[in-house]
Structures are given as C-alpha cells and as structure tokens.
Amino acid sequence: MDRSDPLALHLPDARATEALARRLAPRLEPGFVLYLSGDLGAGKTTFVRALLRALGFGGRVKSPSFSLLESYDLSKFRLYHFDFYRFDSGQDWLDAGFEEFIGAPNVAIVEWPERAAGTLPASDLHLFLRFAGDTAGEERIVEAVAGTERGRACLKALAPTDERC
C-alpha cells in the first residue's frame, strides 16, 4: 500500500503531545506497528509514556535508549518499545533478533526506525516529531504518515475536528 499524504499537527507544549498520544491509544490493537522519528529531545519518549498511561499502565516507563527494548504487559496486548538510536545499520536490527516481537499479538513502537532502514517491517503509522522554530522550546510539529489502512483510520482520528472525514 502507498503511504498517505502527511497530516501535519501543531503541538504547542508537552500537554498537547500527551493529548495526541491519548487520542491514538484506543486505536492500537495487536499487530500495530508505530514508528517515531525526530531529533533528540523532540518528545518521542514523552509520547510513548503518555500512550502507555492512556492504555492503563501505571508503572515506571523507562526510555529504552540503553537497553534497546522495554516491554509492557497491558490488558489487551503486550507493547514493545524499541529505541534504535545506538544502531549503526539495519544489520544491528537483524543481529539483535527482535523480529519476533513485532507483529500480532504484540504492539511495537520503534524510536529511530531510520537506524534500521531496509530491514524493519512496514509501519501502520509513522510520526515525525520536530521542533517548531529554531529553539528547543516545548512547541512541536508532528507529521503523521499512514502506511496501511489501519494507519489511515488512525490519521482520521488524529486529525483536528475540523479536518476529520
């Protein structure tokens, strides 16, 4: 399937990033794959933390920057949160042996998927988070791109009310 046209969203602060995660949370289902790209500090882990809270996880949410993978047992599925920042190539992904964690019955969220380009399965939804403007303030722009029909349904749910189909 062709990727969708990007949906651009303005997030004025961390609360808006968290609200976006809460809107996406009820649409996750086993097999869902979400990619998160963006500069260091752009809000990828903040987004995942809010998503997990919205899914009912009350424990500590750690960034997998050093461990590469954190897993969370939720009521409807297990969520695997990957961070490939330290990968040098797609071969690192293949050598890590994480393939079994992506796909049903799990949900996978991958930060820095571009570090394993060409070796990862396609995502349902890819969010590109970037700073709005020249400073590292709280304001962000998110571009959301769907890679599947399931991802397209998520785009509709994430669109501002006046843009929903």
PDB file of C-alpha atoms in Angstrom:
ATOM      1  CA  MET A   1       0.000   0.000   0.000  1.00  0.00           C
ATOM      2  CA  ASP A   2       1.170   3.514  -0.749  1.00  0.00           C
ATOM      3  CA  ARG A   3       1.919   5.816   2.110  1.00  0.00           C
ATOM      4  CA  SER A   4      -0.637   8.501   2.845  1.00  0.00           C
ATOM      5  CA  ASP A   5      -0.120  12.204   2.481  1.00  0.00           C
ATOM      6  CA  PRO A   6       1.219  13.503   5.788  1.00  0.00           C
ATOM      7  CA  LEU A   7      -1.093  15.014   8.351  1.00  0.00           C
ATOM      8  CA  ALA A   8       0.695  17.965   9.990  1.00  0.00           C
ATOM      9  CA  LEU A   9      -0.199  18.806  13.572  1.00  0.00           C
ATOM     10  CA  HIS A  10       0.952  21.725  15.704  1.00  0.00           C
ATOM     11  CA  LEU A  11       1.667  20.815  19.337  1.00  0.00           C
ATOM     12  CA  PRO A  12       2.227  23.951  21.431  1.00  0.00           C
ATOM     13  CA  ASP A  13       3.516  22.119  24.518  1.00  0.00           C
ATOM     14  CA  ALA A  14       4.105  18.740  26.189  1.00  0.00           C
ATOM     15  CA  ARG A  15       0.429  18.548  27.208  1.00  0.00           C
ATOM     16  CA  ALA A  16      -0.576  18.652  23.547  1.00  0.00           C
ATOM     17  CA  THR A  17       1.904  15.846  22.792  1.00  0.00           C
ATOM     18  CA  GLU A  18       0.355  13.809  25.607  1.00  0.00           C
ATOM     19  CA  ALA A  19      -3.161  14.557  24.328  1.00  0.00           C
ATOM     20  CA  LEU A  20      -2.180  13.281  20.882  1.00  0.00           C
ATOM     21  CA  ALA A  21      -0.946  10.046  22.469  1.00  0.00           C
ATOM     22  CA  ARG A  22      -4.237   9.680  24.353  1.00  0.00           C
ATOM     23  CA  ARG A  23      -6.181  10.041  21.081  1.00  0.00           C
ATOM     24  CA  LEU A  24      -4.109   7.310  19.455  1.00  0.00           C
ATOM     25  CA  ALA A  25      -4.153   4.857  22.386  1.00  0.00           C
ATOM     26  CA  PRO A  26      -7.671   3.403  21.900  1.00  0.00           C
ATOM     27  CA  ARG A  27      -6.883   2.662  18.257  1.00  0.00           C
ATOM     28  CA  LEU A  28      -3.944   0.375  18.988  1.00  0.00           C
ATOM     29  CA  GLU A  29      -4.591  -3.313  18.510  1.00  0.00           C
ATOM     30  CA  PRO A  30      -2.457  -6.451  18.292  1.00  0.00           C
ATOM     31  CA  GLY A  31      -0.073  -6.292  15.358  1.00  0.00           C
ATOM     32  CA  PHE A  32       0.058  -2.477  15.232  1.00  0.00           C
ATOM     33  CA  VAL A  33       3.471  -1.007  14.389  1.00  0.00           C
ATOM     34  CA  LEU A  34       4.213   2.653  15.170  1.00  0.00           C
ATOM     35  CA  TYR A  35       7.424   4.410  14.174  1.00  0.00           C
ATOM     36  CA  LEU A  36       8.599   7.582  15.912  1.00  0.00           C
ATOM     37  CA  SER A  37      11.270   9.734  14.287  1.00  0.00           C
ATOM     38  CA  GLY A  38      12.701  13.057  15.361  1.00  0.00           C
ATOM     39  CA  ASP A  39      15.620  14.866  16.885  1.00  0.00           C
ATOM     40  CA  LEU A  40      16.905  14.132  20.370  1.00  0.00           C
ATOM     41  CA  GLY A  41      14.520  15.707  22.850  1.00  0.00           C
ATOM     42  CA  ALA A  42      11.700  16.114  20.324  1.00  0.00           C
ATOM     43  CA  GLY A  43       9.231  14.225  22.530  1.00  0.00           C
ATOM     44  CA  LYS A  44       9.294  10.626  21.310  1.00  0.00           C
ATOM     45  CA  THR A  45       9.614   9.051  24.764  1.00  0.00           C
ATOM     46  CA  THR A  46       7.194  11.607  26.249  1.00  0.00           C
ATOM     47  CA  PHE A  47       4.688  10.471  23.626  1.00  0.00           C
ATOM     48  CA  VAL A  48       5.216   6.786  24.486  1.00  0.00           C
ATOM     49  CA  ARG A  49       4.900   7.475  28.217  1.00  0.00           C
ATOM     50  CA  ALA A  50       1.547   9.238  27.682  1.00  0.00           C
ATOM     51  CA  LEU A  51       0.384   6.455  25.366  1.00  0.00           C
ATOM     52  CA  LEU A  52       1.158   3.818  27.997  1.00  0.00           C
ATOM     53  CA  ARG A  53      -0.628   5.833  30.690  1.00  0.00           C
ATOM     54  CA  ALA A  54      -3.686   6.096  28.426  1.00  0.00           C
ATOM     55  CA  LEU A  55      -3.567   2.316  27.961  1.00  0.00           C
ATOM     56  CA  GLY A  56      -3.710   1.846  31.736  1.00  0.00           C
ATOM     57  CA  PHE A  57      -0.059   1.213  32.543  1.00  0.00           C
ATOM     58  CA  GLY A  58       0.725   2.694  35.958  1.00  0.00           C
ATOM     59  CA  GLY A  59       4.329   1.580  36.404  1.00  0.00           C
ATOM     60  CA  ARG A  60       7.586   3.262  35.566  1.00  0.00           C
ATOM     61  CA  VAL A  61       8.124   3.998  31.873  1.00  0.00           C
ATOM     62  CA  LYS A  62      11.813   3.985  31.021  1.00  0.00           C
ATOM     63  CA  SER A  63      13.474   5.092  27.824  1.00  0.00           C
ATOM     64  CA  PRO A  64      14.998   2.088  26.066  1.00  0.00           C
ATOM     65  CA  SER A  65      17.957   4.141  24.805  1.00  0.00           C
ATOM     66  CA  PHE A  66      20.463   1.885  26.560  1.00  0.00           C
ATOM     67  CA  SER A  67      18.519  -1.368  26.870  1.00  0.00           C
ATOM     68  CA  LEU A  68      17.177  -1.067  23.271  1.00  0.00           C
ATOM     69  CA  LEU A  69      13.865  -2.638  24.343  1.00  0.00           C
ATOM     70  CA  GLU A  70      11.320  -2.242  27.132  1.00  0.00           C
ATOM     71  CA  SER A  71       8.183  -4.390  27.305  1.00  0.00           C
ATOM     72  CA  TYR A  72       4.853  -3.642  28.964  1.00  0.00           C
ATOM     73  CA  ASP A  73       2.109  -6.156  29.713  1.00  0.00           C
ATOM     74  CA  LEU A  74      -1.227  -4.458  29.110  1.00  0.00           C
ATOM     75  CA  SER A  75      -4.763  -5.815  29.322  1.00  0.00           C
ATOM     76  CA  LYS A  76      -5.243  -6.363  25.568  1.00  0.00           C
ATOM     77  CA  PHE A  77      -1.685  -6.937  24.331  1.00  0.00           C
ATOM     78  CA  ARG A  78       1.995  -6.674  25.159  1.00  0.00           C
ATOM     79  CA  LEU A  79       3.625  -3.475  23.973  1.00  0.00           C
ATOM     80  CA  TYR A  80       7.292  -3.477  22.966  1.00  0.00           C
ATOM     81  CA  HIS A  81       9.072  -0.124  22.943  1.00  0.00           C
ATOM     82  CA  PHE A  82      12.306  -0.093  20.940  1.00  0.00           C
ATOM     83  CA  ASP A  83      14.938   2.628  20.638  1.00  0.00           C
ATOM     84  CA  PHE A  84      17.453   2.171  17.824  1.00  0.00           C
ATOM     85  CA  TYR A  85      19.398   5.386  18.372  1.00  0.00           C
ATOM     86  CA  ARG A  86      22.605   3.422  19.008  1.00  0.00           C
ATOM     87  CA  PHE A  87      22.241   1.263  15.879  1.00  0.00           C
ATOM     88  CA  ASP A  88      24.680   1.879  13.052  1.00  0.00           C
ATOM     89  CA  SER A  89      22.746  -0.007  10.377  1.00  0.00           C
ATOM     90  CA  GLY A  90      19.907  -2.389   9.659  1.00  0.00           C
ATOM     91  CA  GLN A  91      22.307  -5.234  10.349  1.00  0.00           C
ATOM     92  CA  ASP A  92      22.227  -4.270  14.050  1.00  0.00           C
ATOM     93  CA  TRP A  93      18.452  -4.868  13.998  1.00  0.00           C
ATOM     94  CA  LEU A  94      18.915  -8.258  12.369  1.00  0.00           C
ATOM     95  CA  ASP A  95      21.681  -9.235  14.795  1.00  0.00           C
ATOM     96  CA  ALA A  96      19.571  -8.238  17.826  1.00  0.00           C
ATOM     97  CA  GLY A  97      16.931 -10.857  16.991  1.00  0.00           C
ATOM     98  CA  PHE A  98      13.949  -8.632  17.750  1.00  0.00           C
ATOM     99  CA  GLU A  99      11.852  -9.750  14.756  1.00  0.00           C
ATOM    100  CA  GLU A 100       9.659 -11.995  16.903  1.00  0.00           C
ATOM    101  CA  PHE A 101       8.431  -9.031  18.941  1.00  0.00           C
ATOM    102  CA  ILE A 102       6.926  -7.139  16.002  1.00  0.00           C
ATOM    103  CA  GLY A 103       3.507  -8.222  14.779  1.00  0.00           C
ATOM    104  CA  ALA A 104       0.483  -9.906  16.324  1.00  0.00           C
ATOM    105  CA  PRO A 105      -0.209 -10.498  19.141  1.00  0.00           C
ATOM    106  CA  ASN A 106       2.014  -7.565  20.156  1.00  0.00           C
ATOM    107  CA  VAL A 107       2.111  -3.829  19.549  1.00  0.00           C
ATOM    108  CA  ALA A 108       5.509  -2.384  18.618  1.00  0.00           C
ATOM    109  CA  ILE A 109       6.704   1.192  18.923  1.00  0.00           C
ATOM    110  CA  VAL A 110      10.077   1.945  17.357  1.00  0.00           C
ATOM    111  CA  GLU A 111      12.039   5.120  18.025  1.00  0.00           C
ATOM    112  CA  TRP A 112      14.717   5.917  15.437  1.00  0.00           C
ATOM    113  CA  PRO A 113      13.485   3.382  12.828  1.00  0.00           C
ATOM    114  CA  GLU A 114      15.702   5.028  10.213  1.00  0.00           C
ATOM    115  CA  ARG A 115      18.696   3.457  12.014  1.00  0.00           C
ATOM    116  CA  ALA A 116      17.449   0.045  10.825  1.00  0.00           C
ATOM    117  CA  ALA A 117      16.202   1.189   7.423  1.00  0.00           C
ATOM    118  CA  GLY A 118      15.508  -1.519   4.906  1.00  0.00           C
ATOM    119  CA  THR A 119      15.249  -4.298   7.480  1.00  0.00           C
ATOM    120  CA  LEU A 120      12.176  -3.387   9.527  1.00  0.00           C
ATOM    121  CA  PRO A 121       8.638  -4.370   8.583  1.00  0.00           C
ATOM    122  CA  ALA A 122       6.365  -1.594   7.336  1.00  0.00           C
ATOM    123  CA  SER A 123       4.675   0.574   9.936  1.00  0.00           C
ATOM    124  CA  ASP A 124       0.974   1.225  10.264  1.00  0.00           C
ATOM    125  CA  LEU A 125       1.720   4.782  11.332  1.00  0.00           C
ATOM    126  CA  HIS A 126       4.896   6.863  11.327  1.00  0.00           C
ATOM    127  CA  LEU A 127       5.103  10.049  13.389  1.00  0.00           C
ATOM    128  CA  PHE A 128       7.841  12.577  12.638  1.00  0.00           C
ATOM    129  CA  LEU A 129       8.313  14.950  15.591  1.00  0.00           C
ATOM    130  CA  ARG A 130      10.334  18.112  15.160  1.00  0.00           C
ATOM    131  CA  PHE A 131      10.923  21.339  16.986  1.00  0.00           C
ATOM    132  CA  ALA A 132       8.837  24.260  15.749  1.00  0.00           C
ATOM    133  CA  GLY A 133      11.265  27.068  15.069  1.00  0.00           C
ATOM    134  CA  ASP A 134      14.938  27.389  15.851  1.00  0.00           C
ATOM    135  CA  THR A 135      14.878  26.725  19.586  1.00  0.00           C
ATOM    136  CA  ALA A 136      14.356  23.618  21.670  1.00  0.00           C
ATOM    137  CA  GLY A 137      11.250  25.024  23.376  1.00  0.00           C
ATOM    138  CA  GLU A 138       8.106  22.993  24.012  1.00  0.00           C
ATOM    139  CA  GLU A 139       6.441  23.730  20.677  1.00  0.00           C
ATOM    140  CA  ARG A 140       6.498  20.845  18.181  1.00  0.00           C
ATOM    141  CA  ILE A 141       5.275  19.961  14.709  1.00  0.00           C
ATOM    142  CA  VAL A 142       4.239  16.363  14.112  1.00  0.00           C
ATOM    143  CA  GLU A 143       3.792  14.880  10.670  1.00  0.00           C
ATOM    144  CA  ALA A 144       1.820  11.644  10.698  1.00  0.00           C
ATOM    145  CA  VAL A 145       2.044   9.267   7.736  1.00  0.00           C
ATOM    146  CA  ALA A 146      -0.030   6.102   7.392  1.00  0.00           C
ATOM    147  CA  GLY A 147       1.460   3.015   5.795  1.00  0.00           C
ATOM    148  CA  THR A 148      -1.637   0.777   5.993  1.00  0.00           C
ATOM    149  CA  GLU A 149      -5.421   1.035   6.033  1.00  0.00           C
ATOM    150  CA  ARG A 150      -5.269   0.670   9.807  1.00  0.00           C
ATOM    151  CA  GLY A 151      -2.879   3.618   9.878  1.00  0.00           C
ATOM    152  CA  ARG A 152      -5.210   5.664   7.667  1.00  0.00           C
ATOM    153  CA  ALA A 153      -8.017   5.117  10.176  1.00  0.00           C
ATOM    154  CA  CYS A 154      -5.699   6.445  12.876  1.00  0.00           C
ATOM    155  CA  LEU A 155      -4.927   9.542  10.810  1.00  0.00           C
ATOM    156  CA  LYS A 156      -8.623  10.339  10.639  1.00  0.00           C
ATOM    157  CA  ALA A 157      -8.877  10.000  14.409  1.00  0.00           C
ATOM    158  CA  LEU A 158      -5.822  12.211  14.986  1.00  0.00           C
ATOM    159  CA  ALA A 159      -6.920  14.986  12.636  1.00  0.00           C
ATOM    160  CA  PRO A 160      -8.219  18.160  14.242  1.00  0.00           C
ATOM    161  CA  THR A 161     -12.014  18.133  14.476  1.00  0.00           C
ATOM    162  CA  ASP A 162     -12.480  20.476  11.515  1.00  0.00           C
ATOM    163  CA  GLU A 163     -10.398  18.164   9.248  1.00  0.00           C
ATOM    164  CA  ARG A 164     -11.947  14.789  10.116  1.00  0.00           C
ATOM    165  CA  CYS A 165     -13.674  12.880   7.349  1.00  0.00           C
TER     166      CYS A 165
END
